[in-house]
Coordinates of C-alpha atoms and ligand atoms in Angstrom, one line a residue:
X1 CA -3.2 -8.3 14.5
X2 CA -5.3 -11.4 15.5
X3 CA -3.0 -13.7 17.3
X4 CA -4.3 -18.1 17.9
X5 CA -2.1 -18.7 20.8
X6 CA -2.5 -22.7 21.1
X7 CA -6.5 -22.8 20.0
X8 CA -8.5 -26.0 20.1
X9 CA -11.5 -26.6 19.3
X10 CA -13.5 -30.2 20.6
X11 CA -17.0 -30.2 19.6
X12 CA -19.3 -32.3 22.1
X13 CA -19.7 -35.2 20.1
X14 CA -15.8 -35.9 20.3
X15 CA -14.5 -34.3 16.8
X16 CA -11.6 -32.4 17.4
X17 CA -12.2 -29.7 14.8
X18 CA -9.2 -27.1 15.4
X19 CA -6.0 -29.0 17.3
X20 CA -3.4 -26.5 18.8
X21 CA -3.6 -23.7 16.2
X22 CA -0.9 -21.1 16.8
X23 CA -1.5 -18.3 13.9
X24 CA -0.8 -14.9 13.2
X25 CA -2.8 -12.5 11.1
X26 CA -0.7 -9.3 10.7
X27 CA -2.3 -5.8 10.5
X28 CA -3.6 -4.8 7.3
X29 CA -2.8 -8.1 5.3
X30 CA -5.0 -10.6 3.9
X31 CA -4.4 -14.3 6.2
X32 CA -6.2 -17.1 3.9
X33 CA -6.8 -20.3 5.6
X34 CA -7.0 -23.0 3.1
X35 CA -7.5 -26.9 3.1
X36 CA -9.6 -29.3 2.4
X37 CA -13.5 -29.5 3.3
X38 CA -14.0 -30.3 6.8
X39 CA -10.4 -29.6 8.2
X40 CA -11.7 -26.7 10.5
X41 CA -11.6 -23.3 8.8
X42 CA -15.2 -22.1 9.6
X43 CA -14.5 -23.3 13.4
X44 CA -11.4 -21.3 13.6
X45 CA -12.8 -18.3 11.9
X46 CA -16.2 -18.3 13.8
X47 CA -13.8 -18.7 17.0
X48 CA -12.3 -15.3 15.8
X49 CA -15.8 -13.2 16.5
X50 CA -16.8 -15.4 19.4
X51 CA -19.7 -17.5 17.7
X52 CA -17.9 -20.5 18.5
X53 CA -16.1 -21.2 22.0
X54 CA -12.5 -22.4 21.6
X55 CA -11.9 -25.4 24.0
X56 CA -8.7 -24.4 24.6
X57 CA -6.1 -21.5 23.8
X58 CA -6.4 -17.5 23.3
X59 CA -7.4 -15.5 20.6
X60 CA -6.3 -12.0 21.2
X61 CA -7.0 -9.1 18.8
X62 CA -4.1 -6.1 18.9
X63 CA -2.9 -8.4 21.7
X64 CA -6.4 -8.5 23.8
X65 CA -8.1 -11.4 24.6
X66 CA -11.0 -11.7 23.1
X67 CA -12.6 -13.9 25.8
X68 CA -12.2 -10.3 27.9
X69 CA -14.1 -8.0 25.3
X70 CA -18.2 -7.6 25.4
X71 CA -18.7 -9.5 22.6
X72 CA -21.2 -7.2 21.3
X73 CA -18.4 -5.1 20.8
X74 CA -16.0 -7.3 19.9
X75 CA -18.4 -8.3 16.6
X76 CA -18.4 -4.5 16.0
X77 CA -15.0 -4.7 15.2
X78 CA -15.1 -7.1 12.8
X79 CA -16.9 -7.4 9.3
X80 CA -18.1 -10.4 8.6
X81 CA -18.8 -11.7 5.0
X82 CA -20.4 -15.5 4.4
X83 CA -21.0 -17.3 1.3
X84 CA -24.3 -16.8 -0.6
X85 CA -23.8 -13.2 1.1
X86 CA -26.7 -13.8 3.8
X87 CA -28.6 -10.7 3.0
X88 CA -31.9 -9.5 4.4
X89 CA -34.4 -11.1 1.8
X90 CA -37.4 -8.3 2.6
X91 CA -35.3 -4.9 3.0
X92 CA -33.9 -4.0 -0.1
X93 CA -29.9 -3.2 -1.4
X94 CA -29.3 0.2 0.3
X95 CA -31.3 -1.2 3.5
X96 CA -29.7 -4.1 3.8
X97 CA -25.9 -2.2 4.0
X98 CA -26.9 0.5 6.3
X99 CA -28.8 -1.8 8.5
X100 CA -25.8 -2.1 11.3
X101 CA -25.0 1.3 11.2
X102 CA -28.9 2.4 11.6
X103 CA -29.3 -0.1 14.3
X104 CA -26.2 1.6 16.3
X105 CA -27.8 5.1 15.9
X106 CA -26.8 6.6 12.7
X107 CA -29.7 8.5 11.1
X108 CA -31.6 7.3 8.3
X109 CA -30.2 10.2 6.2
X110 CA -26.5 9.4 7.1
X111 CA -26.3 5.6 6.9
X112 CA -28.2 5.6 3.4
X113 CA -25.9 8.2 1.8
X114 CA -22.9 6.3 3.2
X115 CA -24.7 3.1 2.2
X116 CA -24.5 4.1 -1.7
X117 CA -21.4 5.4 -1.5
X118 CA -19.7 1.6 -0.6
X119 CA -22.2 0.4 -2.7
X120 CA -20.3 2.0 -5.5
X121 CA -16.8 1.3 -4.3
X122 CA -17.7 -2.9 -4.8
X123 CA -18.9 -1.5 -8.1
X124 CA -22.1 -1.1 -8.0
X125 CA -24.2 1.6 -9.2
X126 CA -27.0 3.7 -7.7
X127 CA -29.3 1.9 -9.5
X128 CA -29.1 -1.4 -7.7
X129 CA -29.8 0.2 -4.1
X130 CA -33.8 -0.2 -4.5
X131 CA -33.6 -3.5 -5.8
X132 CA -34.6 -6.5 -3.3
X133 CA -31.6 -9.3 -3.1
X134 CA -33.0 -12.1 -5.4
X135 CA -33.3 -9.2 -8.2
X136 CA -29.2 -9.2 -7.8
X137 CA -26.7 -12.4 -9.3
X138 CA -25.0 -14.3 -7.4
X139 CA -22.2 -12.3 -8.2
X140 CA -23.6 -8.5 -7.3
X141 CA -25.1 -9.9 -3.6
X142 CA -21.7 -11.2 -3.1
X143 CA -20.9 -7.3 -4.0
X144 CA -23.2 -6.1 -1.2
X145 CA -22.3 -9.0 1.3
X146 CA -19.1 -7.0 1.3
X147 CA -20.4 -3.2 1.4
X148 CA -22.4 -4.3 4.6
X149 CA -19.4 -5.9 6.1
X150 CA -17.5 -2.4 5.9
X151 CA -20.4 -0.6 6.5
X152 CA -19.3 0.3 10.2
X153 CA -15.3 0.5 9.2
X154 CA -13.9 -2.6 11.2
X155 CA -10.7 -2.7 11.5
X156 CA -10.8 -6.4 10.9
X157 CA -13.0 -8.3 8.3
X158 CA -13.8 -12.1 8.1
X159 CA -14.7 -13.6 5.0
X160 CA -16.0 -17.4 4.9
X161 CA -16.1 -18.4 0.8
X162 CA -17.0 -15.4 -0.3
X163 CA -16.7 -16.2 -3.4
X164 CA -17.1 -20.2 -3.8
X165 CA -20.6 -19.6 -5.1
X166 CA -20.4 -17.9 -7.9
X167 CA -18.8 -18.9 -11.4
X168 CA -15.1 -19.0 -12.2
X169 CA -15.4 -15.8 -14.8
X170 CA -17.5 -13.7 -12.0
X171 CA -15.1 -14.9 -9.4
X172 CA -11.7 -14.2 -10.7
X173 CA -13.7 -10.4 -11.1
X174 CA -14.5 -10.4 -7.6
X175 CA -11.3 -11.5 -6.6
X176 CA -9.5 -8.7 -8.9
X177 CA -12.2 -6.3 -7.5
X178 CA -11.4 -7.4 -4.0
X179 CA -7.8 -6.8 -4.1
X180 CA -7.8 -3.0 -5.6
X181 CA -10.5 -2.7 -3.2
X182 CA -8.1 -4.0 -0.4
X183 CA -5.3 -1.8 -1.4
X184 CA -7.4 1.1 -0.6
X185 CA -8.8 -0.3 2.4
X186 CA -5.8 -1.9 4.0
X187 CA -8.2 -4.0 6.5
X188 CA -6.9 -6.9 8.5
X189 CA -8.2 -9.9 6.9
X190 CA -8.8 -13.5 7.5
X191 CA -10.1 -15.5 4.6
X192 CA -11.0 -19.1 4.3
X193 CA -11.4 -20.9 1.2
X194 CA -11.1 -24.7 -0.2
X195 CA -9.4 -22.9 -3.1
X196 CA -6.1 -23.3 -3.4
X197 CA -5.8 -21.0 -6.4
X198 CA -7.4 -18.7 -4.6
X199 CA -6.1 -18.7 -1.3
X200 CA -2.0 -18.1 -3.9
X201 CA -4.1 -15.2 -5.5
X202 CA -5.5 -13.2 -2.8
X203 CA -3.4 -14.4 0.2
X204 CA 0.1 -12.4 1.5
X205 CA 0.3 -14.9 3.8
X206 CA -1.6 -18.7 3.1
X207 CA -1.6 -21.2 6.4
X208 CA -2.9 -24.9 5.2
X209 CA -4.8 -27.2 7.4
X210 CA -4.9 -30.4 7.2
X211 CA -7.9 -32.8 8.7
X212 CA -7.7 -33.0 12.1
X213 CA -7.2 -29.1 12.1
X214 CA -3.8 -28.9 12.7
X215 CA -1.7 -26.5 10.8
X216 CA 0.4 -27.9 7.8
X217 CA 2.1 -24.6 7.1
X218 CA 2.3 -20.8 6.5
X219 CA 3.7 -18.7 4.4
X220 CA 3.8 -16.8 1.4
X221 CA 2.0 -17.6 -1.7
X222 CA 5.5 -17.9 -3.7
X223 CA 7.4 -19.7 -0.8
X224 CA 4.5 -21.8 0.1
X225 CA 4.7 -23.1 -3.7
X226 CA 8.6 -23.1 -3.9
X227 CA 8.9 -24.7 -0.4
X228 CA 6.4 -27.0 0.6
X229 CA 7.1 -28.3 4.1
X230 CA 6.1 -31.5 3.4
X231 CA 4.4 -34.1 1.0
X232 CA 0.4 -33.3 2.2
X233 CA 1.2 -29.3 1.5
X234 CA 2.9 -30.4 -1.8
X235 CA 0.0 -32.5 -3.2
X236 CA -2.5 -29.7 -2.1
X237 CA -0.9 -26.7 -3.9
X238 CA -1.0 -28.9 -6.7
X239 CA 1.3 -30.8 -9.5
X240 CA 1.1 -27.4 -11.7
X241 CA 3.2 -25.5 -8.8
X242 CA 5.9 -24.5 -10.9
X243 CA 3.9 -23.2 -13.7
X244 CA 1.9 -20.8 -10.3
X245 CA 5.1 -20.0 -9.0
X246 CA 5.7 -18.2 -12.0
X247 CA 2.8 -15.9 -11.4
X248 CA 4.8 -14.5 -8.6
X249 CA 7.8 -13.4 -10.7
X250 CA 7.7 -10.2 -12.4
X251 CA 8.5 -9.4 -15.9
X252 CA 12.0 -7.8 -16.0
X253 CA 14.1 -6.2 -18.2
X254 CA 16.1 -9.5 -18.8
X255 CA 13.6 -10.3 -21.3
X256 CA 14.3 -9.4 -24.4
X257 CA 10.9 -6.8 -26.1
X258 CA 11.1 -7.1 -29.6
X259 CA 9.4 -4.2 -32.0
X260 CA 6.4 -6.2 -33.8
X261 CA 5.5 -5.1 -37.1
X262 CA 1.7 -4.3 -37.3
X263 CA -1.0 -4.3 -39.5
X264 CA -5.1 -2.1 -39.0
X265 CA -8.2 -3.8 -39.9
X266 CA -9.4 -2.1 -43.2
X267 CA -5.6 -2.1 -44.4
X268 CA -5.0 -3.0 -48.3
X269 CA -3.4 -6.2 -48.6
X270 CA -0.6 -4.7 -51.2
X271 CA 0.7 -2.6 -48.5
X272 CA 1.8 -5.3 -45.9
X273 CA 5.4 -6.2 -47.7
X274 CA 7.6 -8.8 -46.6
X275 CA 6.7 -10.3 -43.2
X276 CA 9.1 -12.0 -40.9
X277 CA 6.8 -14.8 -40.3
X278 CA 3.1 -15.9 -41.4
X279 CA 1.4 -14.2 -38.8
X280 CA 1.5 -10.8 -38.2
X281 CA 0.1 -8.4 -35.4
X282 CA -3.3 -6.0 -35.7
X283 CA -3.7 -3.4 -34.1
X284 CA -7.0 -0.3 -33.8
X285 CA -6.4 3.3 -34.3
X286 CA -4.8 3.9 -31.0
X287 CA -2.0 0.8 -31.5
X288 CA -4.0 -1.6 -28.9
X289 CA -3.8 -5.7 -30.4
X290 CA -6.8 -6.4 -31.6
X291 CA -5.8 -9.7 -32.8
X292 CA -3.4 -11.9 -35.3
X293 CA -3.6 -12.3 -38.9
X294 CA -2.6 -15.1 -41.1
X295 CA -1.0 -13.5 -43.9
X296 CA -1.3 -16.5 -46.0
X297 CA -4.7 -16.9 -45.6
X298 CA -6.4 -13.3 -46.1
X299 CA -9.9 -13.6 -47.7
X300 CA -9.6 -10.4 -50.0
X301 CA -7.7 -7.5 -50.5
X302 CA -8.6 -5.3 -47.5
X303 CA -7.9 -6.7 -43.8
X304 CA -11.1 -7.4 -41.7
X305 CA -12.8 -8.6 -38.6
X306 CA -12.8 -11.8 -40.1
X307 CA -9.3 -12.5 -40.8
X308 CA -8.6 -12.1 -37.0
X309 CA -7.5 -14.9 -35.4
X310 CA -8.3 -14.0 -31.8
X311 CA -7.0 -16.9 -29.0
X312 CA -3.7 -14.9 -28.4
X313 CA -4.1 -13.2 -24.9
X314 CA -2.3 -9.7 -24.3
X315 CA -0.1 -9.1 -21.0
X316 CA 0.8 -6.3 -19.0
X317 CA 4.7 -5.2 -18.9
X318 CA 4.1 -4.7 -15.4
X319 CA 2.5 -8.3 -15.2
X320 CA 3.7 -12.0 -14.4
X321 CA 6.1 -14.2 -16.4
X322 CA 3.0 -16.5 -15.8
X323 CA 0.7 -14.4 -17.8
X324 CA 3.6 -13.7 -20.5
X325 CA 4.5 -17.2 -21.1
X326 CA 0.7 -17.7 -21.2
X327 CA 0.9 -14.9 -23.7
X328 CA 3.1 -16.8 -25.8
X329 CA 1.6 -20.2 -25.1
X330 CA -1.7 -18.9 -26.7
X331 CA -0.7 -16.7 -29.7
X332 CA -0.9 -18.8 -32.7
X333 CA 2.8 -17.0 -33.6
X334 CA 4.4 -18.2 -30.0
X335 CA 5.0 -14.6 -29.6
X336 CA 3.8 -13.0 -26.2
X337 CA 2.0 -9.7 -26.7
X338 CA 3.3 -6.9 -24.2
X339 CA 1.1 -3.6 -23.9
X340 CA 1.6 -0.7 -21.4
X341 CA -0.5 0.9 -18.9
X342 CA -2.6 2.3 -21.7
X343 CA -3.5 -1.0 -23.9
X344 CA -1.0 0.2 -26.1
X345 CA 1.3 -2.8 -27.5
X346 CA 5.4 -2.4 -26.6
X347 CA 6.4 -5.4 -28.1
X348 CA 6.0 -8.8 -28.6
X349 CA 8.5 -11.7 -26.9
X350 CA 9.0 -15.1 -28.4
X351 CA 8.2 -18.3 -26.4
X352 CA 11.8 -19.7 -26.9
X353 CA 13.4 -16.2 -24.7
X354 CA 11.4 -16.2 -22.0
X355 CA 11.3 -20.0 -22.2
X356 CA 15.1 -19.4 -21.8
X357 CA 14.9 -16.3 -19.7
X358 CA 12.7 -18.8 -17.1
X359 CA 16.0 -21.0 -17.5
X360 CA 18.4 -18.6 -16.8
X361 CA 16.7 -16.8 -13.9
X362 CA 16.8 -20.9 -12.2
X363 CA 19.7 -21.2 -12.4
X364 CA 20.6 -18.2 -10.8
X365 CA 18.6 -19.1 -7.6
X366 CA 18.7 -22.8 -7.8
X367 CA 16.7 -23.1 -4.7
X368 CA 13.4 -21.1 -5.9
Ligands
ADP401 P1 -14.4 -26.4 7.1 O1 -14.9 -25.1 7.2 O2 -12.9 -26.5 7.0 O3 -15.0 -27.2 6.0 P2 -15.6 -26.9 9.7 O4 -14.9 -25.9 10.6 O5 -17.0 -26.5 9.3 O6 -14.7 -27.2 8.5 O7 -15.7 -28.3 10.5 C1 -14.6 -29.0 11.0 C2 -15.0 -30.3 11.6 O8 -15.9 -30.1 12.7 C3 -15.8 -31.2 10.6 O9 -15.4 -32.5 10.8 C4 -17.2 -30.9 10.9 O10 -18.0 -32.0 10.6 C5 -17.1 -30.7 12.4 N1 -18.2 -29.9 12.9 C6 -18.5 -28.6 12.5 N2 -19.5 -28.1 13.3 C7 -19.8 -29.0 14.2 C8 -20.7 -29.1 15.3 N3 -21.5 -28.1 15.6 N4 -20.8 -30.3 16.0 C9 -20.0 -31.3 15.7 N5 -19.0 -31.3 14.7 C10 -19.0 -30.2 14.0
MG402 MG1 -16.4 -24.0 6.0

């Protein structure tokens, strides 16, 4: 647990950066601090490992004061990850992970081999540990940024933007990447990101600051969007919060999953019969959507790639009413397109019943 206990920060020109921060970061969960630019995240995270001073207050980790460890050993304790990944431009991939662990006494042997082994649990492959960091994207150093940061097993692990640099495509990977990778790993985490989508993905628990470094409030992703404290916290998680608070309600079995007729690419026309509406589902070999066909509008006799109409977006039945309505919303039919574990589809849902399931579930907890 990291513990703030009342934590300022004044720098010596005057700006009060961090103002009385009280915080808790609980074992094993991911703390995001989020708000905008300038309102004292990197001050209060750099406070964490001692590279800043506070001015006032305690930070304690598993309730000792940090201001009482060697802070030598203190930094041991904590991985630290920073945007752009700060690698070692001249030692290559491999080097650059097991530097820490070398430099503590760990044989050349030993740190390498363990060195490839977390370079393949951020995903990457044995391939890339020769390479030099400007060989690597943005995306991949970002990848070893994090391998070095676990590289001596802290229990606690800072990450500053980690992924801010890097495109939205590669950084909603990283952040899916990031979580599994988390679930293994259980580390204590403190994140800080401007991002408020983000900081409601990744976060179990999100605190806001506001300028001035004060905190606004935290909580959960879902309560933080369902209950804002007040109107700053409101405005910053945004105008489309009741569309993201649906991303943290699971599909259930209140919605109805209707059988969907199907057709296969390569399929004669004359065998399709009647249709319940214009569109109709394809699926491959093994029953996975491939995409939607207009049945009014096949080119020739045999289905193909080319009759595919491909914007609809598949979601899991273990996934979000977000991503099902989402489902729904970009399917040319309005139906949602439920597979299972495998890629298989169940069923498909109409807009209008989980429009209506959406409905119900309100009104059955009028304050969510
Ligand atoms: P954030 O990470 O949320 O963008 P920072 O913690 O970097 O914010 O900065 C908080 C405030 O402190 C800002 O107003 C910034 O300009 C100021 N600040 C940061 N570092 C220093 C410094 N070394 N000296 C004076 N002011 C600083
Ligand atoms: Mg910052």
């Amino acid at each position: 647990m990291i513990f703030f206990d009342a934590v300022s920060k004044v720098y010596p020109d005057g700006t009060v950066a961090v103002d009385n921060l009280s915080l808790n970061a609980p074992n094993g969960k991911l703390t995001v601090l989020v708000g905008p630019s300038g309102c004292g995240k990197t001050t209060s995270m750099r406070m964490i490992n001692r590279l800043i001073a506070p001015s006032s207050g305690t930070i304690s980790l598993d309730g000792v004061d940090t201001q009482s460890m060697n802070a030598v050993q203190l930094r041991r304790k904590i991985g630290y990850v920073i945007q752009n990944a700060g690698l070692f431009p001249h030692r290559t991939i491999v080097d650059n992970v097991a530097a820490l662990p070398r430099l503590l006494g760990g044989s050349r042997k030993q740190t390498r081999m363990h060195a490839m082994e977390l370079l393949e649990h951020v995903g990457l492959d044995s391939s890339f540990a020769s390479r030099y960091p400007w060989q690597l994207s943005g995306g991949q150093q970002q990848r070893v940024g994090v391998a070095r940061a676990l590289a001596t097993d802290p229990p606690y692990l800072l990450m500053d933007e980690p992924f801010s640099a890097v495109d939205p495509i590669v950084r909603a990977q990283l952040q899916d990447e990031f979580l599994r990778l988390q679930a293994d790993i259980s580390k204590t985490i403190v994140l800080v990101t401007h991002d408020v989508d983000e900081a409601l993905k990744l976060g179990d628990q999100v605190a806001v600051l506001r300028t001035g470094g004060t905190l606004a409030q935290v909580a959960s992703p879902a309560d933080l969007l369902a209950h804002p404290t007040d109107a700053f916290v409101a405005d910053f998680v945004g105008s489309a919060r009741g569309y993201r608070a649906l991303g943290f309600v699971n599909t259930d079995d209140s919605i109805p999953v209707t059988p969907e007729q199907t057709v296969t690419l390569g399929q004669h026309t004359s065998t399709i019969g009647r249709t319940p509406s214009r569109w109709i589902l394809a699926v491959n070999a093994v029953n996975q959507p491939v995409g939607w066909v207009d049945v009014e509008l096949i080119a020739g006799d045999i289905i193909s790639a080319s009759d595919l109409n491909l914007s609809g977006t598949v979601t899991s039945a273990a996934g979000s009413v977000r991503d099902l309505l989402n489902s729904a919303l970009a399917s040319p039919s309005s139906r949602a397109v439920m597979i299972d574990s495998a890629g298989a589809l169940r069923g498909t849902v109409t807009l209008h019943d989980i429009v209506s399931a959406i409905g119900q579930a309100k009104e059955a907890r009028p304050n969510s």
